[in-house]
mmCIF file of C-alpha atoms and ligand atoms in Angstrom:
data_model
loop_
_atom_site.group_PDB
_atom_site.id
_atom_site.type_symbol
_atom_site.label_atom_id
_atom_site.label_comp_id
_atom_site.label_asym_id
_atom_site.label_seq_id
_atom_site.Cartn_x
_atom_site.Cartn_y
_atom_site.Cartn_z
ATOM 1 C CA UNK A 9 -29.117 -25.802 -149.863
ATOM 2 C CA UNK A 10 -29.449 -29.563 -150.232
ATOM 3 C CA UNK A 11 -32.083 -30.680 -152.660
ATOM 4 C CA UNK A 12 -33.623 -27.276 -153.344
ATOM 5 C CA UNK A 13 -32.530 -27.338 -156.957
ATOM 6 C CA UNK A 14 -30.719 -24.018 -156.976
ATOM 7 C CA UNK A 15 -27.629 -23.999 -159.170
ATOM 8 C CA UNK A 16 -24.591 -23.334 -157.128
ATOM 9 C CA UNK A 17 -21.728 -23.437 -159.557
ATOM 10 C CA UNK A 18 -20.797 -22.238 -162.968
ATOM 11 C CA UNK A 19 -18.418 -24.473 -164.849
ATOM 12 C CA UNK A 20 -16.800 -22.421 -167.593
ATOM 13 C CA UNK A 21 -15.374 -24.545 -170.379
ATOM 14 C CA UNK A 22 -12.285 -23.356 -172.246
ATOM 15 C CA UNK A 23 -12.701 -21.822 -175.708
ATOM 16 C CA UNK A 24 -11.332 -24.997 -177.323
ATOM 17 C CA UNK A 25 -13.340 -27.491 -175.236
ATOM 18 C CA UNK A 26 -14.993 -30.145 -177.379
ATOM 19 C CA UNK A 27 -18.600 -31.323 -177.278
ATOM 20 C CA UNK A 28 -17.327 -34.613 -175.804
ATOM 21 C CA UNK A 29 -15.613 -32.773 -172.977
ATOM 22 C CA UNK A 30 -18.816 -30.849 -172.232
ATOM 23 C CA UNK A 31 -20.747 -34.131 -172.361
ATOM 24 C CA UNK A 32 -18.248 -35.765 -170.012
ATOM 25 C CA UNK A 33 -18.727 -33.051 -167.368
ATOM 26 C CA UNK A 34 -22.523 -33.292 -167.679
ATOM 27 C CA UNK A 35 -22.366 -37.090 -167.266
ATOM 28 C CA UNK A 36 -20.193 -36.860 -164.142
ATOM 29 C CA UNK A 37 -22.637 -34.321 -162.666
ATOM 30 C CA UNK A 38 -25.602 -36.551 -163.446
ATOM 31 C CA UNK A 39 -23.912 -39.591 -161.937
ATOM 32 C CA UNK A 40 -23.494 -37.618 -158.745
ATOM 33 C CA UNK A 41 -27.199 -36.673 -158.776
ATOM 34 C CA UNK A 42 -26.518 -33.071 -159.777
ATOM 35 C CA UNK A 43 -28.622 -31.552 -162.553
ATOM 36 C CA UNK A 44 -26.966 -29.343 -165.118
ATOM 37 C CA UNK A 45 -27.897 -26.666 -167.612
ATOM 38 C CA UNK A 46 -25.599 -26.113 -170.577
ATOM 39 C CA UNK A 47 -25.450 -22.707 -172.228
ATOM 40 C CA UNK A 48 -23.603 -22.404 -175.488
ATOM 41 C CA UNK A 49 -22.176 -18.890 -175.392
ATOM 42 C CA UNK A 50 -20.482 -16.976 -178.187
ATOM 43 C CA UNK A 51 -17.180 -17.126 -176.335
ATOM 44 C CA UNK A 52 -17.481 -20.181 -174.152
ATOM 45 C CA UNK A 53 -19.776 -22.954 -173.067
ATOM 46 C CA UNK A 54 -20.999 -22.546 -169.521
ATOM 47 C CA UNK A 55 -22.486 -25.347 -167.432
ATOM 48 C CA UNK A 56 -24.682 -24.399 -164.485
ATOM 49 C CA UNK A 57 -24.532 -27.164 -161.887
ATOM 50 C CA UNK A 58 -27.830 -27.426 -160.074
ATOM 51 C CA UNK A 59 -27.871 -29.358 -156.841
ATOM 52 C CA UNK A 60 -26.565 -30.063 -153.430
ATOM 53 C CA UNK A 61 -23.618 -27.861 -152.570
ATOM 54 C CA UNK A 62 -21.932 -30.582 -150.529
ATOM 55 C CA UNK A 63 -22.315 -33.148 -153.291
ATOM 56 C CA UNK A 64 -20.832 -30.699 -155.747
ATOM 57 C CA UNK A 65 -17.855 -30.166 -153.491
ATOM 58 C CA UNK A 66 -16.964 -33.863 -153.793
ATOM 59 C CA UNK A 67 -16.487 -33.665 -157.570
ATOM 60 C CA UNK A 68 -13.031 -32.805 -158.954
ATOM 61 C CA UNK A 69 -14.628 -30.425 -161.470
ATOM 62 C CA UNK A 70 -11.542 -28.329 -162.099
ATOM 63 C CA UNK A 71 -9.612 -31.429 -163.169
ATOM 64 C CA UNK A 72 -12.013 -32.550 -165.902
ATOM 65 C CA UNK A 73 -10.697 -32.099 -169.441
ATOM 66 C CA UNK A 74 -11.811 -28.848 -171.071
ATOM 67 C CA UNK A 75 -12.798 -27.119 -167.821
ATOM 68 C CA UNK A 76 -11.265 -23.681 -167.515
ATOM 69 C CA UNK A 77 -12.837 -22.302 -164.357
ATOM 70 C CA UNK A 78 -15.343 -23.184 -161.655
ATOM 71 C CA UNK A 79 -17.140 -20.269 -160.022
ATOM 72 C CA UNK A 80 -19.907 -20.004 -157.436
ATOM 73 C CA UNK A 81 -23.083 -18.202 -158.524
ATOM 74 C CA UNK A 82 -23.316 -15.480 -155.940
ATOM 75 C CA UNK A 83 -26.612 -13.847 -156.896
ATOM 76 C CA UNK A 84 -29.854 -15.137 -155.337
ATOM 77 C CA UNK A 85 -31.260 -15.564 -158.841
ATOM 78 C CA UNK A 86 -29.396 -18.262 -160.726
ATOM 79 C CA UNK A 87 -31.085 -19.477 -163.914
ATOM 80 C CA UNK A 88 -32.006 -15.974 -165.046
ATOM 81 C CA UNK A 89 -28.702 -14.374 -164.125
ATOM 82 C CA UNK A 90 -26.280 -13.142 -166.714
ATOM 83 C CA UNK A 91 -23.551 -15.120 -164.973
ATOM 84 C CA UNK A 92 -25.205 -18.324 -166.160
ATOM 85 C CA UNK A 93 -25.712 -17.182 -169.753
ATOM 86 C CA UNK A 94 -23.452 -14.311 -170.742
ATOM 87 C CA UNK A 95 -25.101 -13.909 -174.162
ATOM 88 C CA UNK A 96 -28.545 -12.344 -174.462
ATOM 89 C CA UNK A 97 -31.488 -14.706 -174.804
ATOM 90 C CA UNK A 98 -33.515 -14.216 -177.963
ATOM 91 C CA UNK A 99 -37.133 -15.352 -177.742
ATOM 92 C CA UNK A 100 -38.763 -16.437 -180.955
ATOM 93 C CA UNK A 101 -42.556 -16.339 -181.023
ATOM 94 C CA UNK A 102 -43.849 -17.769 -184.299
ATOM 95 C CA UNK A 103 -40.944 -16.158 -186.125
ATOM 96 C CA UNK A 104 -41.159 -12.778 -184.300
ATOM 97 C CA UNK A 105 -38.059 -12.195 -182.221
ATOM 98 C CA UNK A 106 -37.283 -10.273 -179.060
ATOM 99 C CA UNK A 107 -33.777 -9.875 -177.639
ATOM 100 C CA UNK A 108 -30.246 -8.968 -178.703
ATOM 101 C CA UNK A 109 -30.653 -7.006 -181.946
ATOM 102 C CA UNK A 110 -34.378 -7.795 -182.367
ATOM 103 C CA UNK A 111 -36.740 -5.168 -180.946
ATOM 104 C CA UNK A 112 -40.300 -6.260 -180.180
ATOM 105 C CA UNK A 113 -43.145 -3.872 -180.940
ATOM 106 C CA UNK A 114 -46.154 -5.285 -179.119
ATOM 107 C CA UNK A 115 -49.355 -3.295 -179.559
ATOM 108 C CA UNK A 116 -53.091 -3.647 -179.223
ATOM 109 C CA UNK A 117 -56.019 -2.676 -177.093
ATOM 110 C CA UNK A 118 -55.881 -2.635 -173.328
ATOM 111 C CA UNK A 119 -58.897 -4.926 -173.357
ATOM 112 C CA UNK A 120 -60.729 -6.992 -175.925
ATOM 113 C CA UNK A 121 -64.111 -5.235 -175.832
ATOM 114 C CA UNK A 122 -65.820 -6.555 -178.930
ATOM 115 C CA UNK A 123 -64.837 -8.249 -182.174
ATOM 116 C CA UNK A 124 -64.640 -5.229 -184.509
ATOM 117 C CA UNK A 125 -62.713 -3.092 -182.004
ATOM 118 C CA UNK A 126 -60.047 -5.777 -181.677
ATOM 119 C CA UNK A 127 -59.869 -6.665 -185.373
ATOM 120 C CA UNK A 128 -59.660 -3.004 -186.377
ATOM 121 C CA UNK A 129 -56.825 -2.465 -183.923
ATOM 122 C CA UNK A 130 -55.035 -5.643 -184.989
ATOM 123 C CA UNK A 131 -55.140 -4.621 -188.657
ATOM 124 C CA UNK A 132 -53.880 -1.106 -187.905
ATOM 125 C CA UNK A 133 -50.975 -2.165 -185.707
ATOM 126 C CA UNK A 134 -50.022 -5.003 -188.085
ATOM 127 C CA UNK A 135 -49.953 -2.587 -191.025
ATOM 128 C CA UNK A 136 -47.757 -0.226 -188.987
ATOM 129 C CA UNK A 137 -45.196 -2.963 -188.345
ATOM 130 C CA UNK A 138 -46.129 -4.267 -184.903
ATOM 131 C CA UNK A 139 -44.634 -7.687 -184.186
ATOM 132 C CA UNK A 140 -47.260 -8.975 -181.723
ATOM 133 C CA UNK A 141 -50.810 -8.194 -180.691
ATOM 134 C CA UNK A 142 -51.685 -7.503 -177.058
ATOM 135 C CA UNK A 143 -55.201 -7.603 -175.644
ATOM 136 C CA UNK A 144 -56.674 -8.460 -172.265
ATOM 137 C CA UNK A 145 -59.334 -11.158 -172.012
ATOM 138 C CA UNK A 146 -59.228 -11.475 -168.224
ATOM 139 C CA UNK A 147 -58.640 -8.013 -166.762
ATOM 140 C CA UNK A 148 -57.256 -7.155 -163.330
ATOM 141 C CA UNK A 149 -59.338 -4.062 -162.485
ATOM 142 C CA UNK A 150 -58.907 -1.902 -159.414
ATOM 143 C CA UNK A 151 -62.678 -1.612 -159.013
ATOM 144 C CA UNK A 152 -64.913 -4.689 -159.002
ATOM 145 C CA UNK A 153 -67.663 -2.524 -160.546
ATOM 146 C CA UNK A 154 -65.826 -1.913 -163.825
ATOM 147 C CA UNK A 155 -65.618 -4.135 -166.930
ATOM 148 C CA UNK A 156 -63.675 -7.290 -166.070
ATOM 149 C CA UNK A 157 -63.020 -8.512 -169.613
ATOM 150 C CA UNK A 158 -64.884 -10.903 -171.902
ATOM 151 C CA UNK A 159 -62.914 -13.950 -170.769
ATOM 152 C CA UNK A 160 -63.127 -16.976 -173.061
ATOM 153 C CA UNK A 161 -65.061 -15.031 -175.701
ATOM 154 C CA UNK A 162 -62.156 -12.586 -175.934
ATOM 155 C CA UNK A 163 -59.735 -15.449 -176.474
ATOM 156 C CA UNK A 164 -61.740 -16.456 -179.562
ATOM 157 C CA UNK A 165 -61.641 -12.883 -180.879
ATOM 158 C CA UNK A 166 -57.872 -12.825 -180.373
ATOM 159 C CA UNK A 167 -57.547 -16.114 -182.253
ATOM 160 C CA UNK A 168 -59.440 -14.582 -185.144
ATOM 161 C CA UNK A 169 -57.196 -11.493 -185.074
ATOM 162 C CA UNK A 170 -54.144 -13.742 -185.155
ATOM 163 C CA UNK A 171 -55.360 -15.767 -188.090
ATOM 164 C CA UNK A 172 -56.176 -12.610 -190.027
ATOM 165 C CA UNK A 173 -52.988 -10.648 -189.304
ATOM 166 C CA UNK A 174 -50.478 -13.381 -188.469
ATOM 167 C CA UNK A 175 -49.523 -11.532 -185.288
ATOM 168 C CA UNK A 176 -48.788 -13.684 -182.239
ATOM 169 C CA UNK A 177 -51.048 -12.950 -179.268
ATOM 170 C CA UNK A 178 -50.015 -11.670 -175.856
ATOM 171 C CA UNK A 179 -52.754 -12.008 -173.258
ATOM 172 C CA UNK A 180 -52.904 -12.068 -169.481
ATOM 173 C CA UNK A 181 -53.385 -15.070 -167.224
ATOM 174 C CA UNK A 182 -54.809 -14.045 -163.850
ATOM 175 C CA UNK A 183 -55.988 -17.225 -162.230
ATOM 176 C CA UNK A 184 -54.581 -20.772 -162.049
ATOM 177 C CA UNK A 185 -58.115 -21.986 -162.932
ATOM 178 C CA UNK A 186 -57.743 -20.405 -166.383
ATOM 179 C CA UNK A 187 -54.334 -21.867 -167.177
ATOM 180 C CA UNK A 188 -55.532 -24.353 -169.740
ATOM 181 C CA UNK A 189 -57.647 -22.009 -171.856
ATOM 182 C CA UNK A 190 -55.256 -19.051 -171.716
ATOM 183 C CA UNK A 191 -52.141 -21.121 -172.385
ATOM 184 C CA UNK A 192 -53.907 -22.779 -175.298
ATOM 185 C CA UNK A 193 -54.938 -19.470 -176.904
ATOM 186 C CA UNK A 194 -51.923 -17.285 -176.108
ATOM 187 C CA UNK A 195 -48.610 -17.209 -177.917
ATOM 188 C CA UNK A 196 -47.126 -15.288 -174.980
ATOM 189 C CA UNK A 197 -48.670 -15.554 -171.515
ATOM 190 C CA UNK A 198 -48.723 -12.242 -169.684
ATOM 191 C CA UNK A 199 -48.411 -12.203 -165.923
ATOM 192 C CA UNK A 200 -49.560 -8.774 -164.839
ATOM 193 C CA UNK A 201 -48.051 -6.461 -162.261
ATOM 194 C CA UNK A 202 -50.607 -7.496 -159.638
ATOM 195 C CA UNK A 203 -49.619 -11.140 -159.937
ATOM 196 C CA UNK A 204 -45.859 -10.775 -160.108
ATOM 197 C CA UNK A 205 -45.497 -12.525 -156.772
ATOM 198 C CA UNK A 206 -48.337 -15.000 -157.185
ATOM 199 C CA UNK A 207 -45.901 -17.858 -156.826
ATOM 200 C CA UNK A 208 -48.375 -20.624 -157.655
ATOM 201 C CA UNK A 209 -49.283 -18.867 -160.895
ATOM 202 C CA UNK A 210 -45.585 -18.385 -161.689
ATOM 203 C CA UNK A 211 -44.980 -22.101 -161.205
ATOM 204 C CA UNK A 212 -47.939 -22.887 -163.484
ATOM 205 C CA UNK A 213 -46.539 -20.827 -166.353
ATOM 206 C CA UNK A 214 -43.118 -22.266 -165.595
ATOM 207 C CA UNK A 215 -44.543 -25.613 -166.662
ATOM 208 C CA UNK A 216 -46.238 -24.200 -169.775
ATOM 209 C CA UNK A 217 -44.789 -24.535 -173.230
ATOM 210 C CA UNK A 218 -45.263 -20.852 -174.100
ATOM 211 C CA UNK A 219 -43.094 -17.789 -173.463
ATOM 212 C CA UNK A 220 -44.028 -15.610 -170.484
ATOM 213 C CA UNK A 221 -44.217 -11.827 -170.295
ATOM 214 C CA UNK A 222 -43.634 -10.977 -166.649
ATOM 215 C CA UNK A 223 -44.524 -7.440 -165.567
ATOM 216 C CA UNK A 224 -42.887 -5.752 -162.617
ATOM 217 C CA UNK A 225 -45.210 -5.118 -159.687
ATOM 218 C CA UNK A 226 -45.715 -1.457 -158.814
ATOM 219 C CA UNK A 227 -43.830 -1.801 -155.547
ATOM 220 C CA UNK A 228 -41.382 -4.590 -156.370
ATOM 221 C CA UNK A 229 -37.645 -4.157 -156.432
ATOM 222 C CA UNK A 230 -35.574 -5.255 -159.408
ATOM 223 C CA UNK A 231 -34.319 -8.173 -157.337
ATOM 224 C CA UNK A 232 -37.879 -9.250 -156.544
ATOM 225 C CA UNK A 233 -38.720 -9.149 -160.258
ATOM 226 C CA UNK A 234 -35.725 -11.351 -161.022
ATOM 227 C CA UNK A 235 -36.668 -13.761 -158.240
ATOM 228 C CA UNK A 236 -40.185 -13.965 -159.697
ATOM 229 C CA UNK A 237 -38.635 -14.844 -163.061
ATOM 230 C CA UNK A 238 -36.519 -17.447 -161.275
ATOM 231 C CA UNK A 239 -39.749 -19.135 -160.082
ATOM 232 C CA UNK A 240 -40.782 -19.520 -163.728
ATOM 233 C CA UNK A 241 -37.355 -20.672 -164.912
ATOM 234 C CA UNK A 242 -37.012 -23.171 -162.055
ATOM 235 C CA UNK A 243 -39.987 -25.106 -163.435
ATOM 236 C CA UNK A 244 -38.229 -25.438 -166.780
ATOM 237 C CA UNK A 245 -39.528 -22.478 -168.781
ATOM 238 C CA UNK A 246 -36.739 -20.025 -169.471
ATOM 239 C CA UNK A 247 -38.514 -18.155 -172.263
ATOM 240 C CA UNK A 248 -39.275 -15.124 -170.116
ATOM 241 C CA UNK A 249 -39.613 -11.486 -171.173
ATOM 242 C CA UNK A 250 -39.368 -8.992 -168.308
ATOM 243 C CA UNK A 251 -41.356 -5.767 -168.417
ATOM 244 C CA UNK A 252 -40.858 -2.466 -166.610
ATOM 245 C CA UNK A 253 -44.276 -0.751 -166.494
ATOM 246 C CA UNK A 254 -43.800 2.005 -163.926
ATOM 247 C CA UNK A 255 -43.639 1.909 -160.160
ATOM 248 C CA UNK A 256 -45.493 3.773 -157.459
ATOM 249 C CA UNK A 257 -43.784 6.877 -156.134
ATOM 250 C CA UNK A 258 -44.943 10.203 -154.655
ATOM 251 C CA UNK A 259 -45.186 11.627 -158.185
ATOM 252 C CA UNK A 260 -48.711 12.187 -159.501
ATOM 253 C CA UNK A 261 -48.204 13.835 -162.912
ATOM 254 C CA UNK A 262 -47.670 10.443 -164.522
ATOM 255 C CA UNK A 263 -49.827 7.428 -163.668
ATOM 256 C CA UNK A 264 -46.745 5.556 -162.457
ATOM 257 C CA UNK A 265 -43.058 6.484 -162.459
ATOM 258 C CA UNK A 266 -41.289 4.758 -165.337
ATOM 259 C CA UNK A 267 -38.106 3.387 -163.820
ATOM 260 C CA UNK A 268 -35.754 3.399 -166.780
ATOM 261 C CA UNK A 269 -32.800 2.890 -164.470
ATOM 262 C CA UNK A 270 -34.203 -0.541 -163.717
ATOM 263 C CA UNK A 271 -34.023 -1.408 -167.406
ATOM 264 C CA UNK A 272 -30.318 -0.557 -167.491
ATOM 265 C CA UNK A 273 -29.762 -2.629 -164.345
ATOM 266 C CA UNK A 274 -31.780 -5.571 -165.660
ATOM 267 C CA UNK A 275 -29.800 -5.570 -168.897
ATOM 268 C CA UNK A 276 -26.673 -6.110 -166.790
ATOM 269 C CA UNK A 277 -28.129 -8.624 -164.366
ATOM 270 C CA UNK A 278 -30.000 -10.976 -166.662
ATOM 271 C CA UNK A 279 -29.723 -12.561 -170.082
ATOM 272 C CA UNK A 280 -33.508 -12.309 -170.508
ATOM 273 C CA UNK A 281 -35.031 -9.694 -172.808
ATOM 274 C CA UNK A 282 -36.398 -6.605 -171.044
ATOM 275 C CA UNK A 283 -39.228 -4.531 -172.469
ATOM 276 C CA UNK A 284 -41.014 -1.369 -171.364
ATOM 277 C CA UNK A 285 -44.713 -0.525 -171.127
ATOM 278 C CA UNK A 286 -44.874 3.241 -171.606
ATOM 279 C CA UNK A 287 -48.701 3.251 -171.752
ATOM 280 C CA UNK A 288 -49.441 2.210 -168.165
ATOM 281 C CA UNK A 289 -46.486 4.228 -166.880
ATOM 282 C CA UNK A 290 -47.640 7.402 -168.636
ATOM 283 C CA UNK A 291 -51.399 7.155 -168.220
ATOM 284 C CA UNK A 292 -51.737 9.872 -170.892
ATOM 285 C CA UNK A 293 -51.272 9.289 -174.593
ATOM 286 C CA UNK A 294 -49.176 12.412 -175.227
ATOM 287 C CA UNK A 295 -46.466 10.993 -172.953
ATOM 288 C CA UNK A 296 -46.347 7.547 -174.539
ATOM 289 C CA UNK A 297 -44.047 8.435 -177.452
ATOM 290 C CA UNK A 298 -41.426 10.285 -175.362
ATOM 291 C CA UNK A 299 -41.344 7.417 -172.861
ATOM 292 C CA UNK A 300 -41.184 4.854 -175.676
ATOM 293 C CA UNK A 301 -38.240 6.708 -177.181
ATOM 294 C CA UNK A 302 -36.510 6.796 -173.808
ATOM 295 C CA UNK A 303 -37.070 3.048 -173.493
ATOM 296 C CA UNK A 304 -35.398 2.402 -176.844
ATOM 297 C CA UNK A 305 -32.500 4.667 -175.902
ATOM 298 C CA UNK A 306 -31.892 2.989 -172.536
ATOM 299 C CA UNK A 307 -31.517 -0.353 -174.292
ATOM 300 C CA UNK A 308 -34.919 -2.011 -173.914
ATOM 301 C CA UNK A 309 -35.577 -4.997 -176.161
ATOM 302 C CA UNK A 310 -39.084 -3.880 -176.996
ATOM 303 C CA UNK A 311 -42.175 -1.992 -175.925
ATOM 304 C CA UNK A 312 -45.771 -2.960 -175.263
ATOM 305 C CA UNK A 313 -48.216 -0.213 -176.133
ATOM 306 C CA UNK A 314 -51.999 0.236 -175.983
ATOM 307 C CA UNK A 315 -54.002 1.345 -178.993
ATOM 308 C CA UNK A 316 -57.750 1.646 -179.646
ATOM 309 C CA UNK A 317 -59.790 2.770 -182.664
ATOM 310 C CA UNK A 318 -61.814 5.190 -180.524
ATOM 311 C CA UNK A 319 -60.044 5.710 -177.192
ATOM 312 C CA UNK A 320 -62.783 8.076 -175.973
ATOM 313 C CA UNK A 321 -65.161 5.084 -176.018
ATOM 314 C CA UNK A 322 -62.711 2.591 -174.476
ATOM 315 C CA UNK A 323 -63.984 0.582 -171.513
ATOM 316 C CA UNK A 324 -60.547 0.631 -169.914
ATOM 317 C CA UNK A 325 -57.517 2.951 -169.984
ATOM 318 C CA UNK A 326 -58.924 5.258 -172.682
ATOM 319 C CA UNK A 327 -56.705 8.279 -171.875
ATOM 320 C CA UNK A 328 -53.477 6.343 -172.511
ATOM 321 C CA UNK A 329 -54.464 4.452 -175.660
ATOM 322 C CA UNK A 330 -53.068 5.696 -178.964
ATOM 323 C CA UNK A 331 -55.821 6.070 -181.579
ATOM 324 C CA UNK A 332 -55.240 3.454 -184.278
ATOM 325 C CA UNK A 333 -55.271 6.288 -186.833
ATOM 326 C CA UNK A 334 -52.133 7.688 -185.185
ATOM 327 C CA UNK A 335 -50.394 4.381 -184.625
ATOM 328 C CA UNK A 336 -48.410 4.301 -187.882
ATOM 329 C CA UNK A 337 -46.792 7.667 -187.093
ATOM 330 C CA UNK A 338 -46.028 6.469 -183.572
ATOM 331 C CA UNK A 339 -44.457 3.242 -184.866
ATOM 332 C CA UNK A 340 -42.371 5.118 -187.441
ATOM 333 C CA UNK A 341 -40.982 7.445 -184.769
ATOM 334 C CA UNK A 342 -40.033 4.473 -182.591
ATOM 335 C CA UNK A 343 -38.558 2.543 -185.542
ATOM 336 C CA UNK A 344 -36.249 5.443 -186.410
ATOM 337 C CA UNK A 345 -34.705 5.297 -182.970
ATOM 338 C CA UNK A 346 -34.549 1.505 -182.972
ATOM 339 C CA UNK A 347 -32.476 1.704 -186.136
ATOM 340 C CA UNK A 348 -30.207 4.307 -184.577
ATOM 341 C CA UNK A 349 -29.548 1.830 -181.776
ATOM 342 C CA UNK A 350 -28.382 -0.697 -184.351
ATOM 343 C CA UNK A 351 -31.425 -2.956 -183.901
ATOM 344 C CA UNK A 352 -34.305 -4.066 -186.105
ATOM 345 C CA UNK A 353 -37.967 -4.384 -185.276
ATOM 346 C CA UNK A 354 -38.183 -8.157 -184.860
HETATM 347 C C1 LIG B 420 -51.973 -4.761 -168.926
HETATM 348 O O1 LIG B 420 -50.908 -4.704 -169.539
HETATM 349 O O2 LIG B 420 -53.043 -5.062 -169.463
HETATM 350 C C2 LIG B 420 -51.992 -4.466 -167.484
HETATM 351 C C3 LIG B 420 -53.073 -4.678 -166.739
HETATM 352 O O3 LIG B 420 -50.830 -3.989 -167.034
HETATM 353 P P1 LIG B 420 -50.190 -4.069 -165.559
HETATM 354 O O4 LIG B 420 -50.302 -5.498 -165.107
HETATM 355 O O5 LIG B 420 -48.787 -3.628 -165.783
HETATM 356 O O6 LIG B 420 -50.978 -3.115 -164.708
HETATM 357 MN MN1 LIG B 421 -54.465 -1.171 -169.768
#
């Protein structure tokens, strides 16, 4: 494992360990050429030691003042694992929060089609209490003959929607060549299902100074999703929101099979917030509310939902988009359940 930067050990400090004692451990690790990551938990401070296993073995870690326990990190994912940070991560995007008791309600059109369509949607979802605006500028389409998104022009429309409504923008990055313009415009960079294992793209957003919304690929395991998140975190960006959006199974009555079990597993395995996309999983608008409710009940930290002023005219994913005129009722139904779970819409 030498030199690959994976954290090998968790150093758990005792409940009464002082900041100096934590600092002392970090200094000894640094002297030995081992990087560290300190997580201030509610119950204890945990130091992840990142570096050469053999080097680590030479340090008398257990003898340092304040150290309670030294444990190996057994999971293949390290930085995103719950072992490293036992408390949930809360991601703050311009004052809108996701994680722990804050539930994110991200809504907007599948695709930015034209200015009025996006602004109308942004106003409607903002008025209904959405916390962020979604909208694709660069679209990953199954067919090369369908609308591929407005690209840079869409980013300008999203900027306008943000300045009018105050909602942070979530938009997808598909290509490393677009990193600069998308990272500049977005408040949260979406990595879509089709790019979940585009490792170069993951490393790019790992170096960006914006949170990342990472969607599960349709045939990826939970472990593969967590390893993809690890690629982002390894580059230094640990503001990652994971998203379950349905996987491919033999079932054809829904567009994809929403794997709610994975949400429960992810909540145990990682400290990162986990949200659900009921729109792409359902494929039909009448199923979006029941799946959204199920997501809240299973413990998701938010949902990302598609809405359009006139879904019958939508250039992409019309059948699953909630008409903006119905969005307030949808949001109220979700909010009722969020409250029942002891959370607030962030
Ligand atoms: C989207 O959210 O716009 C999208 C394309 O979703 P997915 O990557 O999950 O298919
Ligand atoms: Mn869509």
